[in-house]
Amino acid sequence: VYVCVCVLLVLGCGGAEERRAGQNNHGLQCEHPVQSQWYEIGKIQTAGGAFFERNCVCTQIDVGLTGGGNAYAANKCRNKTPSGKLTIANGTLTAAAGDGGHFVESFGFSKVAYNVIFLNETFSIEYDCGEELGVTNYCFHVLSRKPTMPESTLQAFIQLAEDLDLNPQKLPFKRTNQTGCW
């Protein structure tokens, strides 16, 4: 089983980056996100990203490699119900300097630091963060290859967000509705 726990290189994301930058307590590296379809189990998210995703259910993220360590992320969700209108936001992931697992995700003119925090064959955690107009937004996404996850695994991932100080605003974890989607 390929397991990856990556150090964070948070690019311009407020006061906690000094505590996170340079930490690699696990001694492992990520080369790239696993090319695959992921189901979002839930997230901790500030208002910026939450506005875009406010009506999302059945959220999926398709990741594919494009060469040179770069990738794309197709963020998909349904509007309000499993049969609601499909929304797709395509992001480009450009490899960032560091020890792997760090990207700059671009959605048109908007860019955020995109970091793979944990990755194995079944689960993944991604943390993105960006600052625009002086406002810092972040999101801690918990992902699975299936639309479900054991509760004990989910709670361990939420604790990891706290342990790594990835939720400085102490926002609640919000589960993504995957019921009736598949």
Short mmCIF file of C-alpha atoms in Angstrom, two decimals:
data_model
loop_
_atom_site.label_atom_id
_atom_site.label_comp_id
_atom_site.label_asym_id
_atom_site.label_seq_id
_atom_site.Cartn_x
_atom_site.Cartn_y
_atom_site.Cartn_z
CA VAL A 1 0.00 0.00 0.00
CA TYR A 2 1.44 3.35 -1.05
CA VAL A 3 1.01 5.79 1.78
CA CYS A 4 2.02 9.39 1.59
CA VAL A 5 2.02 12.05 4.26
CA CYS A 6 3.36 15.30 2.87
CA VAL A 7 4.83 18.40 4.40
CA LEU A 8 2.85 21.54 3.72
CA LEU A 9 4.23 24.36 1.72
CA VAL A 10 1.41 26.82 2.10
CA LEU A 11 1.86 29.71 -0.30
CA GLY A 12 0.62 33.01 1.11
CA CYS A 13 -1.97 31.60 3.48
CA GLY A 14 -1.84 33.70 6.60
CA GLY A 15 -0.13 33.38 9.95
CA ALA A 16 0.21 29.65 10.50
CA GLU A 17 2.38 28.91 7.47
CA GLU A 18 5.59 29.41 9.42
CA ARG A 19 4.59 26.61 11.78
CA ARG A 20 3.73 24.29 8.89
CA ALA A 21 6.39 25.13 6.32
CA GLY A 22 9.37 22.85 6.57
CA GLN A 23 7.68 20.27 8.80
CA ASN A 24 7.98 16.73 7.62
CA ASN A 25 7.61 14.63 10.72
CA HIS A 26 6.77 11.53 8.72
CA GLY A 27 9.78 11.46 6.38
CA LEU A 28 7.66 10.43 3.38
CA GLN A 29 7.14 12.16 0.08
CA CYS A 30 4.36 12.43 -2.47
CA GLU A 31 5.26 12.33 -6.11
CA HIS A 32 1.79 13.28 -7.42
CA PRO A 33 -1.86 12.72 -6.71
CA VAL A 34 -3.05 9.27 -7.73
CA GLN A 35 -4.79 9.50 -11.07
CA SER A 36 -8.33 8.55 -10.24
CA GLN A 37 -11.84 9.50 -9.34
CA TRP A 38 -12.36 10.53 -5.71
CA TYR A 39 -15.59 11.07 -3.76
CA GLU A 40 -15.65 13.91 -1.27
CA ILE A 41 -16.64 12.65 2.17
CA GLY A 42 -16.59 16.12 3.67
CA LYS A 43 -14.58 19.26 4.28
CA ILE A 44 -13.58 22.09 6.54
CA GLN A 45 -13.98 25.21 4.42
CA THR A 46 -13.98 28.99 4.69
CA ALA A 47 -16.59 31.19 3.05
CA GLY A 48 -14.77 31.74 -0.28
CA GLY A 49 -14.86 28.16 -1.50
CA ALA A 50 -18.07 27.45 0.37
CA PHE A 51 -19.86 30.06 -1.75
CA PHE A 52 -19.06 28.15 -4.94
CA GLU A 53 -19.94 24.80 -3.35
CA ARG A 54 -22.90 25.97 -1.26
CA ASN A 55 -25.50 23.83 -3.09
CA CYS A 56 -23.27 20.88 -3.95
CA VAL A 57 -24.14 17.25 -3.33
CA CYS A 58 -22.60 14.13 -4.88
CA THR A 59 -19.20 15.85 -5.07
CA GLN A 60 -16.41 14.09 -6.95
CA ILE A 61 -12.90 15.08 -7.95
CA ASP A 62 -11.30 13.47 -10.97
CA VAL A 63 -7.51 13.83 -11.03
CA GLY A 64 -5.38 13.07 -14.05
CA LEU A 65 -1.73 13.54 -14.90
CA THR A 66 -0.77 15.81 -17.78
CA GLY A 67 3.02 15.34 -17.77
CA GLY A 68 5.99 17.00 -16.13
CA GLY A 69 4.58 16.37 -12.66
CA ASN A 70 1.51 18.47 -13.52
CA ALA A 71 -2.11 17.37 -13.38
CA TYR A 72 -5.71 18.49 -13.71
CA ALA A 73 -8.55 18.31 -11.20
CA ALA A 74 -12.13 18.21 -12.47
CA ASN A 75 -14.33 19.17 -9.52
CA LYS A 76 -17.87 17.92 -10.10
CA CYS A 77 -21.06 18.20 -8.11
CA ARG A 78 -24.83 18.20 -8.46
CA ASN A 79 -26.98 21.18 -7.53
CA LYS A 80 -28.99 20.44 -4.36
CA THR A 81 -30.15 16.91 -5.30
CA PRO A 82 -28.57 13.81 -6.89
CA SER A 83 -30.51 14.60 -10.09
CA GLY A 84 -29.70 18.32 -9.99
CA LYS A 85 -27.72 20.16 -12.64
CA LEU A 86 -24.13 18.97 -12.96
CA THR A 87 -21.52 21.63 -12.25
CA ILE A 88 -17.89 21.10 -13.27
CA ALA A 89 -15.00 23.36 -12.27
CA ASN A 90 -11.78 22.37 -14.04
CA GLY A 91 -8.55 23.22 -12.30
CA THR A 92 -4.99 22.99 -13.58
CA LEU A 93 -2.43 21.65 -11.10
CA THR A 94 1.09 22.92 -11.70
CA ALA A 95 3.83 21.23 -9.69
CA ALA A 96 5.30 23.56 -7.06
CA ALA A 97 8.79 23.46 -5.61
CA GLY A 98 9.23 21.20 -2.64
CA ASP A 99 9.23 17.56 -1.75
CA GLY A 100 6.24 16.49 -3.85
CA GLY A 101 2.51 16.68 -3.34
CA HIS A 102 2.51 20.48 -3.71
CA PHE A 103 0.81 22.21 -6.60
CA VAL A 104 -0.60 25.55 -7.59
CA GLU A 105 -4.21 25.04 -8.66
CA SER A 106 -5.54 27.52 -11.20
CA PHE A 107 -9.16 28.22 -12.01
CA GLY A 108 -8.84 30.91 -14.66
CA PHE A 109 -7.34 33.92 -12.88
CA SER A 110 -7.70 32.46 -9.37
CA LYS A 111 -4.80 30.45 -7.89
CA VAL A 112 -4.46 28.53 -4.64
CA ALA A 113 -1.83 26.34 -3.02
CA TYR A 114 -3.00 22.72 -3.46
CA ASN A 115 -1.35 20.21 -1.13
CA VAL A 116 -1.77 16.46 -0.90
CA ILE A 117 -1.58 15.79 2.85
CA PHE A 118 -2.34 12.07 2.87
CA LEU A 119 -2.64 9.55 0.08
CA ASN A 120 -3.04 5.82 -0.10
CA GLU A 121 -4.92 3.48 -2.42
CA THR A 122 -8.24 4.14 -0.68
CA PHE A 123 -8.22 7.61 0.90
CA SER A 124 -6.77 11.05 0.29
CA ILE A 125 -6.67 14.39 2.05
CA GLU A 126 -6.12 17.59 0.11
CA TYR A 127 -5.64 21.04 1.62
CA ASP A 128 -5.91 24.14 -0.51
CA CYS A 129 -5.37 27.70 0.56
CA GLY A 130 -5.23 31.09 -1.08
CA GLU A 131 -5.45 34.77 -0.41
CA GLU A 132 -7.37 37.24 -2.54
CA LEU A 133 -8.13 40.86 -1.74
CA GLY A 134 -6.58 40.36 1.70
CA VAL A 135 -8.91 37.50 2.62
CA THR A 136 -7.48 34.04 3.31
CA ASN A 137 -9.59 31.06 2.32
CA TYR A 138 -8.77 27.41 2.92
CA CYS A 139 -10.33 24.01 2.53
CA PHE A 140 -9.43 20.63 4.01
CA HIS A 141 -11.01 17.97 1.74
CA VAL A 142 -11.42 14.36 2.90
CA LEU A 143 -11.69 12.04 -0.11
CA SER A 144 -12.32 8.36 -0.70
CA ARG A 145 -12.35 6.04 -3.72
CA LYS A 146 -15.85 5.04 -2.58
CA PRO A 147 -18.65 7.42 -1.53
CA THR A 148 -18.30 6.19 2.07
CA MET A 149 -15.56 5.99 4.69
CA PRO A 150 -15.34 4.26 8.08
CA GLU A 151 -16.20 6.74 10.84
CA SER A 152 -12.98 5.96 12.72
CA THR A 153 -10.90 6.86 9.65
CA LEU A 154 -12.85 10.08 9.15
CA GLN A 155 -12.36 11.11 12.78
CA ALA A 156 -8.62 10.41 12.52
CA PHE A 157 -8.41 12.67 9.45
CA ILE A 158 -10.33 15.46 11.18
CA GLN A 159 -7.92 15.16 14.11
CA LEU A 160 -5.01 15.39 11.66
CA ALA A 161 -6.36 18.75 10.46
CA GLU A 162 -6.31 19.98 14.04
CA ASP A 163 -2.88 18.51 14.78
CA LEU A 164 -1.38 20.22 11.71
CA ASP A 165 -3.15 23.52 12.50
CA LEU A 166 -5.01 23.42 9.18
CA ASN A 167 -8.16 24.91 10.64
CA PRO A 168 -7.06 28.15 12.30
CA GLN A 169 -10.63 29.53 12.26
CA LYS A 170 -11.91 26.40 14.07
CA LEU A 171 -14.64 25.87 11.48
CA PRO A 172 -16.89 22.80 11.70
CA PHE A 173 -16.40 19.75 9.49
CA LYS A 174 -19.24 19.43 6.97
CA ARG A 175 -20.14 16.07 5.50
CA THR A 176 -20.84 15.92 1.78
CA ASN A 177 -24.17 14.33 0.91
CA GLN A 178 -23.44 11.25 -1.22
CA THR A 179 -26.80 9.55 -0.47
CA GLY A 180 -28.69 8.47 -3.57
CA CYS A 181 -25.96 9.68 -5.89
CA TRP A 182 -24.64 6.37 -7.14
#
